[in-house]
PDB file of C-alpha atoms and ligand atoms in Angstrom:
ATOM      1  CA  MET A   3       0.540  -1.630  74.462  1.00 87.00           C
ATOM      2  CA  SER A   4      -1.682  -2.669  71.515  1.00 93.00           C
ATOM      3  CA  VAL A   5      -1.139  -5.645  69.205  1.00 96.00           C
ATOM      4  CA  ILE A   6      -0.087  -3.169  66.498  1.00 98.00           C
ATOM      5  CA  ASP A   7       2.710  -1.839  68.657  1.00 97.00           C
ATOM      6  CA  ARG A   8       3.830  -5.454  69.384  1.00 97.00           C
ATOM      7  CA  MET A   9       3.795  -6.309  65.750  1.00 97.00           C
ATOM      8  CA  LEU A  10       5.831  -3.027  64.964  1.00 97.00           C
ATOM      9  CA  GLU A  11       8.426  -4.272  67.453  1.00 96.00           C
ATOM     10  CA  ASP A  12       9.126  -7.184  65.240  1.00 92.00           C
ATOM     11  CA  LYS A  13       8.883  -5.313  61.868  1.00 94.00           C
ATOM     12  CA  LYS A  14       9.238  -1.665  61.485  1.00 95.00           C
ATOM     13  CA  LYS A  15       6.630  -1.380  58.830  1.00 97.00           C
ATOM     14  CA  LEU A  16       3.508  -3.582  58.175  1.00 98.00           C
ATOM     15  CA  HIS A  17       1.198  -4.318  55.273  1.00 98.00           C
ATOM     16  CA  PHE A  18      -2.415  -5.154  55.985  1.00 98.00           C
ATOM     17  CA  THR A  19      -4.807  -6.564  53.277  1.00 98.00           C
ATOM     18  CA  LEU A  20      -8.467  -5.437  53.435  1.00 98.00           C
ATOM     19  CA  ILE A  21     -11.034  -7.943  52.277  1.00 97.00           C
ATOM     20  CA  ASP A  22     -14.442  -6.401  51.500  1.00 94.00           C
ATOM     21  CA  PRO A  23     -17.106  -9.115  51.680  1.00 94.00           C
ATOM     22  CA  GLU A  24     -19.202  -7.028  49.286  1.00 91.00           C
ATOM     23  CA  ASN A  25     -16.812  -7.473  46.445  1.00 91.00           C
ATOM     24  CA  GLN A  26     -16.339 -11.263  46.250  1.00 92.00           C
ATOM     25  CA  SER A  27     -17.762 -14.600  47.446  1.00 94.00           C
ATOM     26  CA  PRO A  28     -16.471 -16.059  50.721  1.00 94.00           C
ATOM     27  CA  VAL A  29     -14.533 -18.746  48.866  1.00 96.00           C
ATOM     28  CA  GLU A  30     -12.870 -16.167  46.497  1.00 96.00           C
ATOM     29  CA  ALA A  31     -12.098 -13.973  49.458  1.00 96.00           C
ATOM     30  CA  THR A  32     -10.487 -16.815  51.432  1.00 97.00           C
ATOM     31  CA  GLU A  33      -8.342 -17.670  48.470  1.00 97.00           C
ATOM     32  CA  LEU A  34      -7.325 -14.034  48.040  1.00 97.00           C
ATOM     33  CA  ALA A  35      -6.384 -13.825  51.760  1.00 98.00           C
ATOM     34  CA  GLY A  36      -4.253 -16.950  51.508  1.00 98.00           C
ATOM     35  CA  ARG A  37      -2.493 -15.601  48.500  1.00 98.00           C
ATOM     36  CA  CYS A  38      -1.801 -12.190  50.105  1.00 98.00           C
ATOM     37  CA  GLN A  39      -0.440 -14.062  53.197  1.00 98.00           C
ATOM     38  CA  ASP A  40       1.945 -16.015  50.952  1.00 98.00           C
ATOM     39  CA  MET A  41       3.146 -12.672  49.601  1.00 97.00           C
ATOM     40  CA  GLY A  42       3.956 -11.473  52.996  1.00 97.00           C
ATOM     41  CA  THR A  43       0.975  -9.390  54.235  1.00 98.00           C
ATOM     42  CA  ASP A  44       0.957  -9.159  58.002  1.00 98.00           C
ATOM     43  CA  ALA A  45      -2.779  -9.212  58.805  1.00 98.00           C
ATOM     44  CA  ILE A  46      -6.077  -9.613  57.095  1.00 98.00           C
ATOM     45  CA  MET A  47      -8.748  -6.941  57.741  1.00 98.00           C
ATOM     46  CA  VAL A  48     -12.298  -7.876  56.882  1.00 97.00           C
ATOM     47  CA  GLY A  49     -15.006  -5.248  56.307  1.00 94.00           C
ATOM     48  CA  GLY A  50     -16.349  -2.420  54.175  1.00 87.00           C
ATOM     49  CA  SER A  51     -18.459   0.597  54.107  1.00 82.00           C
ATOM     50  CA  THR A  52     -21.575  -1.037  53.068  1.00 83.00           C
ATOM     51  CA  VAL A  53     -21.368  -4.506  54.526  1.00 84.00           C
ATOM     52  CA  LYS A  54     -24.660  -5.900  55.962  1.00 78.00           C
ATOM     53  CA  GLY A  55     -25.012  -8.311  58.962  1.00 70.00           C
ATOM     54  CA  GLY A  56     -24.713 -11.982  58.213  1.00 81.00           C
ATOM     55  CA  VAL A  57     -22.028 -12.097  55.546  1.00 89.00           C
ATOM     56  CA  MET A  58     -19.225 -11.356  58.092  1.00 95.00           C
ATOM     57  CA  ASP A  59     -19.533 -14.673  59.938  1.00 95.00           C
ATOM     58  CA  GLU A  60     -18.987 -16.972  57.020  1.00 94.00           C
ATOM     59  CA  ILE A  61     -16.321 -15.088  55.321  1.00 96.00           C
ATOM     60  CA  THR A  62     -14.351 -14.435  58.503  1.00 97.00           C
ATOM     61  CA  ARG A  63     -14.743 -18.043  59.704  1.00 97.00           C
ATOM     62  CA  LEU A  64     -13.322 -19.274  56.269  1.00 97.00           C
ATOM     63  CA  ILE A  65     -10.480 -16.790  56.258  1.00 98.00           C
ATOM     64  CA  LYS A  66      -9.558 -17.478  59.811  1.00 98.00           C
ATOM     65  CA  LYS A  67      -9.180 -21.188  58.999  1.00 98.00           C
ATOM     66  CA  ALA A  68      -7.008 -20.426  55.970  1.00 98.00           C
ATOM     67  CA  VAL A  69      -4.439 -18.001  57.366  1.00 98.00           C
ATOM     68  CA  THR A  70      -2.108 -17.826  60.311  1.00 98.00           C
ATOM     69  CA  VAL A  71      -1.726 -14.012  60.385  1.00 98.00           C
ATOM     70  CA  PRO A  72      -4.163 -12.051  62.587  1.00 98.00           C
ATOM     71  CA  VAL A  73      -7.640 -11.476  61.247  1.00 98.00           C
ATOM     72  CA  ILE A  74      -9.007  -8.078  62.283  1.00 98.00           C
ATOM     73  CA  ILE A  75     -12.673  -6.835  61.831  1.00 98.00           C
ATOM     74  CA  PHE A  76     -12.877  -3.476  60.132  1.00 97.00           C
ATOM     75  CA  PRO A  77     -16.529  -2.772  60.949  1.00 96.00           C
ATOM     76  CA  ASN A  78     -18.905  -0.208  59.342  1.00 94.00           C
ATOM     77  CA  ASN A  79     -21.432  -0.891  62.064  1.00 95.00           C
ATOM     78  CA  ALA A  80     -22.242  -3.258  64.908  1.00 96.00           C
ATOM     79  CA  GLU A  81     -23.718  -5.800  62.664  1.00 95.00           C
ATOM     80  CA  ALA A  82     -20.319  -6.623  61.251  1.00 96.00           C
ATOM     81  CA  ILE A  83     -18.951  -7.895  64.532  1.00 97.00           C
ATOM     82  CA  THR A  84     -18.353 -11.620  64.267  1.00 96.00           C
ATOM     83  CA  ALA A  85     -16.964 -14.184  66.774  1.00 97.00           C
ATOM     84  CA  TYR A  86     -14.513 -15.629  64.176  1.00 97.00           C
ATOM     85  CA  ALA A  87     -11.944 -12.809  64.225  1.00 98.00           C
ATOM     86  CA  ASP A  88      -8.908 -12.331  66.425  1.00 98.00           C
ATOM     87  CA  TYR A  89      -9.241  -8.532  66.816  1.00 98.00           C
ATOM     88  CA  ILE A  90     -11.471  -5.726  66.071  1.00 98.00           C
ATOM     89  CA  PHE A  91     -10.555  -2.164  65.145  1.00 98.00           C
ATOM     90  CA  PHE A  92     -12.936  -0.623  67.723  1.00 98.00           C
ATOM     91  CA  MET A  93     -13.042   2.667  65.876  1.00 98.00           C
ATOM     92  CA  SER A  94     -14.659   6.047  65.761  1.00 98.00           C
ATOM     93  CA  LEU A  95     -14.917   8.054  62.470  1.00 98.00           C
ATOM     94  CA  LEU A  96     -13.695  11.241  64.027  1.00 98.00           C
ATOM     95  CA  ASN A  97     -14.673  13.574  61.212  1.00 98.00           C
ATOM     96  CA  SER A  98     -18.199  12.264  60.793  1.00 98.00           C
ATOM     97  CA  ARG A  99     -21.239  14.395  61.652  1.00 98.00           C
ATOM     98  CA  LYS A 100     -23.265  11.249  62.386  1.00 98.00           C
ATOM     99  CA  SER A 101     -23.324  10.230  66.012  1.00 98.00           C
ATOM    100  CA  ASP A 102     -23.797   6.619  65.025  1.00 97.00           C
ATOM    101  CA  TYR A 103     -20.274   6.563  63.575  1.00 97.00           C
ATOM    102  CA  LEU A 104     -18.766   8.485  66.418  1.00 98.00           C
ATOM    103  CA  ILE A 105     -20.197   6.457  69.412  1.00 98.00           C
ATOM    104  CA  GLY A 106     -23.584   4.892  68.533  1.00 98.00           C
ATOM    105  CA  GLU A 107     -22.468   1.713  66.790  1.00 97.00           C
ATOM    106  CA  GLN A 108     -19.700   1.300  69.276  1.00 98.00           C
ATOM    107  CA  VAL A 109     -22.245   1.314  72.121  1.00 98.00           C
ATOM    108  CA  ARG A 110     -24.388  -1.159  70.142  1.00 98.00           C
ATOM    109  CA  GLY A 111     -21.427  -3.492  69.517  1.00 98.00           C
ATOM    110  CA  ALA A 112     -19.501  -3.379  72.797  1.00 98.00           C
ATOM    111  CA  ARG A 113     -21.255  -6.260  74.542  1.00 98.00           C
ATOM    112  CA  LYS A 114     -20.822  -8.504  71.487  1.00 97.00           C
ATOM    113  CA  VAL A 115     -17.011  -7.784  71.575  1.00 98.00           C
ATOM    114  CA  GLU A 116     -16.965  -8.707  75.308  1.00 98.00           C
ATOM    115  CA  MET A 117     -19.121 -11.855  74.676  1.00 98.00           C
ATOM    116  CA  TYR A 118     -17.069 -13.136  71.795  1.00 98.00           C
ATOM    117  CA  GLY A 119     -13.794 -12.410  73.547  1.00 97.00           C
ATOM    118  CA  ILE A 120     -12.318 -10.538  70.556  1.00 97.00           C
ATOM    119  CA  GLU A 121      -9.469  -8.126  71.458  1.00 98.00           C
ATOM    120  CA  PRO A 122     -10.406  -4.580  70.719  1.00 98.00           C
ATOM    121  CA  ILE A 123      -7.806  -2.243  69.141  1.00 98.00           C
ATOM    122  CA  SER A 124      -9.086   1.349  69.762  1.00 98.00           C
ATOM    123  CA  LEU A 125      -8.600   3.465  66.634  1.00 98.00           C
ATOM    124  CA  GLY A 126      -9.264   7.055  65.550  1.00 98.00           C
ATOM    125  CA  TYR A 127     -10.433   6.972  61.966  1.00 98.00           C
ATOM    126  CA  ILE A 128     -10.023  10.060  59.891  1.00 98.00           C
ATOM    127  CA  VAL A 129     -11.164  10.306  56.250  1.00 98.00           C
ATOM    128  CA  VAL A 130      -9.359  12.710  53.965  1.00 98.00           C
ATOM    129  CA  SER A 131     -11.074  13.591  50.605  1.00 97.00           C
ATOM    130  CA  THR A 132      -8.344  13.386  48.054  1.00 97.00           C
ATOM    131  CA  GLY A 133     -10.358  13.335  44.859  1.00 94.00           C
ATOM    132  CA  LYS A 134     -13.345  14.959  43.149  1.00 91.00           C
ATOM    133  CA  LYS A 135     -15.347  11.632  43.016  1.00 93.00           C
ATOM    134  CA  LYS A 136     -16.631  10.684  46.330  1.00 94.00           C
ATOM    135  CA  THR A 137     -15.498   7.254  47.705  1.00 94.00           C
ATOM    136  CA  THR A 138     -18.079   5.014  49.377  1.00 94.00           C
ATOM    137  CA  VAL A 139     -17.074   5.958  52.855  1.00 94.00           C
ATOM    138  CA  GLU A 140     -17.500   9.601  51.903  1.00 94.00           C
ATOM    139  CA  GLU A 141     -20.994   8.896  50.479  1.00 93.00           C
ATOM    140  CA  VAL A 142     -22.164   7.154  53.648  1.00 94.00           C
ATOM    141  CA  ALA A 143     -20.504   9.002  56.493  1.00 94.00           C
ATOM    142  CA  ASP A 144     -21.590  12.567  56.231  1.00 95.00           C
ATOM    143  CA  LEU A 145     -18.170  14.062  56.804  1.00 97.00           C
ATOM    144  CA  TYR A 146     -16.730  17.331  57.846  1.00 97.00           C
ATOM    145  CA  ARG A 147     -14.692  17.478  54.753  1.00 96.00           C
ATOM    146  CA  ILE A 148     -10.927  17.330  55.119  1.00 97.00           C
ATOM    147  CA  GLU A 149      -8.913  18.529  51.996  1.00 97.00           C
ATOM    148  CA  PRO A 150      -5.453  17.011  51.270  1.00 97.00           C
ATOM    149  CA  ASN A 151      -3.855  20.301  52.289  1.00 97.00           C
ATOM    150  CA  ASP A 152      -5.745  20.652  55.600  1.00 98.00           C
ATOM    151  CA  VAL A 153      -2.650  19.233  57.517  1.00 98.00           C
ATOM    152  CA  GLU A 154      -3.267  21.324  60.650  1.00 98.00           C
ATOM    153  CA  LYS A 155      -6.884  20.043  60.971  1.00 98.00           C
ATOM    154  CA  VAL A 156      -5.670  16.486  60.649  1.00 98.00           C
ATOM    155  CA  ILE A 157      -3.063  17.038  63.360  1.00 98.00           C
ATOM    156  CA  ASP A 158      -5.884  18.350  65.565  1.00 98.00           C
ATOM    157  CA  TYR A 159      -7.994  15.250  65.034  1.00 98.00           C
ATOM    158  CA  ALA A 160      -4.969  12.936  65.474  1.00 98.00           C
ATOM    159  CA  LEU A 161      -3.842  14.486  68.683  1.00 98.00           C
ATOM    160  CA  ALA A 162      -7.407  14.353  69.972  1.00 98.00           C
ATOM    161  CA  ALA A 163      -7.473  10.660  69.202  1.00 98.00           C
ATOM    162  CA  GLN A 164      -4.182  10.157  71.123  1.00 98.00           C
ATOM    163  CA  TYR A 165      -5.458  12.230  74.097  1.00 98.00           C
ATOM    164  CA  MET A 166      -8.602  10.176  74.120  1.00 98.00           C
ATOM    165  CA  GLY A 167      -6.535   7.147  74.691  1.00 98.00           C
ATOM    166  CA  MET A 168      -6.880   5.683  71.182  1.00 98.00           C
ATOM    167  CA  GLU A 169      -4.153   3.160  70.433  1.00 98.00           C
ATOM    168  CA  CYS A 170      -3.653   4.174  66.726  1.00 98.00           C
ATOM    169  CA  VAL A 171      -4.748   6.617  64.051  1.00 98.00           C
ATOM    170  CA  TYR A 172      -5.991   5.482  60.654  1.00 98.00           C
ATOM    171  CA  LEU A 173      -5.754   8.190  57.891  1.00 98.00           C
ATOM    172  CA  GLU A 174      -8.003   7.041  55.036  1.00 98.00           C
ATOM    173  CA  ALA A 175      -8.460   8.329  51.488  1.00 97.00           C
ATOM    174  CA  GLY A 176     -11.221   5.810  50.923  1.00 96.00           C
ATOM    175  CA  SER A 177     -11.207   2.455  49.179  1.00 96.00           C
ATOM    176  CA  GLY A 178     -10.641   3.022  45.421  1.00 95.00           C
ATOM    177  CA  ALA A 179      -9.631   6.690  45.931  1.00 97.00           C
ATOM    178  CA  SER A 180      -7.982   8.303  42.953  1.00 96.00           C
ATOM    179  CA  LYS A 181      -5.227   9.518  45.152  1.00 97.00           C
ATOM    180  CA  PRO A 182      -3.819   8.357  48.494  1.00 98.00           C
ATOM    181  CA  VAL A 183      -3.344  10.572  51.490  1.00 98.00           C
ATOM    182  CA  PRO A 184      -0.423  12.940  50.684  1.00 98.00           C
ATOM    183  CA  GLY A 185       3.050  12.084  51.943  1.00 98.00           C
ATOM    184  CA  GLU A 186       3.472  15.591  53.318  1.00 98.00           C
ATOM    185  CA  MET A 187       0.382  15.199  55.527  1.00 98.00           C
ATOM    186  CA  ILE A 188       1.546  11.815  56.694  1.00 98.00           C
ATOM    187  CA  GLU A 189       5.019  13.127  57.631  1.00 98.00           C
ATOM    188  CA  LYS A 190       3.595  16.112  59.581  1.00 98.00           C
ATOM    189  CA  VAL A 191       1.022  14.027  61.526  1.00 98.00           C
ATOM    190  CA  LYS A 192       3.582  11.341  62.324  1.00 98.00           C
ATOM    191  CA  ARG A 193       5.934  13.899  63.895  1.00 98.00           C
ATOM    192  CA  ARG A 194       3.070  14.992  66.239  1.00 98.00           C
ATOM    193  CA  ILE A 195       1.712  11.752  67.620  1.00 98.00           C
ATOM    194  CA  ASP A 196       3.189   8.837  69.563  1.00 97.00           C
ATOM    195  CA  ILE A 197       0.836   6.103  68.376  1.00 98.00           C
ATOM    196  CA  PRO A 198       1.063   4.017  65.265  1.00 98.00           C
ATOM    197  CA  LEU A 199      -0.209   5.635  62.002  1.00 98.00           C
ATOM    198  CA  ILE A 200      -2.125   3.526  59.560  1.00 98.00           C
ATOM    199  CA  ILE A 201      -2.596   4.708  55.981  1.00 98.00           C
ATOM    200  CA  GLY A 202      -4.948   3.408  53.381  1.00 98.00           C
ATOM    201  CA  GLY A 203      -6.982   4.086  50.292  1.00 98.00           C
ATOM    202  CA  GLY A 204      -5.830   4.507  46.716  1.00 97.00           C
ATOM    203  CA  ILE A 205      -2.372   2.857  47.106  1.00 98.00           C
ATOM    204  CA  ARG A 206      -1.778   0.809  43.814  1.00 97.00           C
ATOM    205  CA  ASP A 207       1.948   0.452  43.295  1.00 97.00           C
ATOM    206  CA  GLY A 208       5.191  -0.283  45.115  1.00 98.00           C
ATOM    207  CA  GLU A 209       6.842   3.073  44.844  1.00 98.00           C
ATOM    208  CA  THR A 210       3.824   4.891  46.230  1.00 98.00           C
ATOM    209  CA  ALA A 211       3.762   2.451  49.147  1.00 98.00           C
ATOM    210  CA  LYS A 212       7.408   2.918  49.707  1.00 98.00           C
ATOM    211  CA  ASN A 213       7.122   6.696  49.771  1.00 98.00           C
ATOM    212  CA  LEU A 214       4.188   6.791  52.190  1.00 98.00           C
ATOM    213  CA  ALA A 215       5.989   4.401  54.491  1.00 98.00           C
ATOM    214  CA  ASP A 216       9.171   6.596  54.219  1.00 97.00           C
ATOM    215  CA  ALA A 217       6.941   9.636  55.082  1.00 97.00           C
ATOM    216  CA  GLY A 218       5.972   7.884  58.294  1.00 98.00           C
ATOM    217  CA  ALA A 219       3.160   5.419  57.724  1.00 98.00           C
ATOM    218  CA  ASP A 220       3.661   2.539  60.142  1.00 98.00           C
ATOM    219  CA  VAL A 221       0.994   0.341  58.542  1.00 98.00           C
ATOM    220  CA  ILE A 222      -0.077   0.437  54.881  1.00 98.00           C
ATOM    221  CA  VAL A 223      -3.611  -0.983  53.999  1.00 98.00           C
ATOM    222  CA  THR A 224      -4.499  -2.096  50.539  1.00 98.00           C
ATOM    223  CA  GLY A 225      -7.753  -3.643  49.428  1.00 97.00           C
ATOM    224  CA  THR A 226      -8.432  -2.913  45.635  1.00 96.00           C
ATOM    225  CA  ALA A 227      -4.999  -3.942  44.656  1.00 95.00           C
ATOM    226  CA  ALA A 228      -5.518  -7.548  45.691  1.00 94.00           C
ATOM    227  CA  GLU A 229      -8.916  -7.656  43.968  1.00 93.00           C
ATOM    228  CA  GLU A 230      -7.449  -6.213  40.656  1.00 94.00           C
ATOM    229  CA  ASN A 231      -4.031  -7.812  40.298  1.00 94.00           C
ATOM    230  CA  LEU A 232      -2.083  -9.788  42.869  1.00 95.00           C
ATOM    231  CA  GLU A 233       1.181  -8.829  41.302  1.00 96.00           C
ATOM    232  CA  MET A 234       0.464  -5.341  42.581  1.00 97.00           C
ATOM    233  CA  VAL A 235       0.262  -6.632  46.183  1.00 97.00           C
ATOM    234  CA  LYS A 236       3.629  -8.174  45.768  1.00 97.00           C
ATOM    235  CA  GLU A 237       5.058  -4.951  44.537  1.00 98.00           C
ATOM    236  CA  ILE A 238       3.499  -2.946  47.349  1.00 98.00           C
ATOM    237  CA  ILE A 239       4.765  -5.306  49.985  1.00 98.00           C
ATOM    238  CA  GLY A 240       8.178  -5.120  48.440  1.00 97.00           C
ATOM    239  CA  GLY A 241       8.019  -1.211  48.504  1.00 97.00           C
ATOM    240  CA  ILE A 242       7.135  -1.318  52.244  1.00 97.00           C
ATOM    241  CA  HIS A 243      10.037  -3.849  52.969  1.00 94.00           C
ATOM    242  CA  MET A 244      12.415  -1.484  51.212  1.00 94.00           C
ATOM    243  CA  SER A 245      11.171   1.338  53.348  1.00 93.00           C
ATOM    244  CA  GLN A 246      12.013  -0.689  56.524  1.00 80.00           C
ATOM    245  CA  LEU A 247      15.649  -0.161  55.672  1.00 78.00           C
ATOM    246  CA  THR A 248      15.118   3.629  55.720  1.00 71.00           C
ATOM    247  CA  PRO A 249      15.119   5.153  59.173  1.00 65.00           C
ATOM    248  CA  PHE A 250      12.306   7.747  59.930  1.00 64.00           C
ATOM    249  CA  ILE A 251      14.176  10.939  60.816  1.00 60.00           C
ATOM    250  CA  GLY A 252      11.053  13.109  61.241  1.00 59.00           C
ATOM    251  CA  LYS A 253      10.832  12.938  65.084  1.00 56.00           C
TER     252      LYS A 253
HETATM  253  C1  1GP B 312     -10.015   1.105  52.530  1.00 56.51           C
HETATM  254  O1  1GP B 312      -7.946   1.947  52.864  1.00 56.51           O
HETATM  255  C2  1GP B 312      -8.547   0.842  52.468  1.00 56.51           C
HETATM  256  O2  1GP B 312     -10.353   1.302  53.916  1.00 56.51           O
HETATM  257  C3  1GP B 312      -8.189   0.193  51.260  1.00 56.51           C
HETATM  258  O3  1GP B 312      -8.298   1.084  50.144  1.00 56.51           O
HETATM  259  O4  1GP B 312      -9.108  -0.389  48.290  1.00 56.51           O
HETATM  260  O5  1GP B 312      -8.050   1.775  47.709  1.00 56.51           O
HETATM  261  O6  1GP B 312      -6.766  -0.109  48.561  1.00 56.51           O
HETATM  262  P1  1GP B 312      -8.020   0.605  48.635  1.00 56.51           P
END
């Protein structure tokens, strides 16, 4: 059982805050992480699609000192692995054409994870292209494109992740996406897998967060909302809490 499962035993729905070291200074990022914790976020993820080596150490060390919720590395490559986190999403970008994102960076980083004693959370990462404008992850990852109505394709990827022994699936629209992953896709994928479903990208208000959690998202990730307006984070966490009261009847 992964830490995500354990956390979901306590709370039926979770909110994670993504801090991208490229978008703010370590001090600003630390303050933001603290404020999000005060608002009820359940974990801080640190990472981004274009993070270079070096910055992760300082930012993660400061955040770890400032918060009590788990700190999880969300790596774009092996350089992003730092000793200061509690956990790492040990992830494979399943619809990338690049072998580096599928297995190469994982091989490069495995020994660091062992040496630092960070707990890996194995994760199948699937990027859905929801808008016309490419998000950063779409720019860098050379994707087999998945459209918002390609539900069957996403089910295939999600089942493959589960059968390969991955502990959770992350359906991603990309940071700053104009639209999040559709609720209908979330509902259909959730019915077919037994591992937690994480949803992120383009979620900017409480109602959307509630709807996606109602559709079956176990964890909602937001990043841009905290950078733009902390009130939005409060609203989003409120929406997720409301959804905890609604039983998922899909399965
Ligand atoms: C990116 O899903 C996360 O991996 C967060 O996206 O910045 O759009 O909230 P946003």
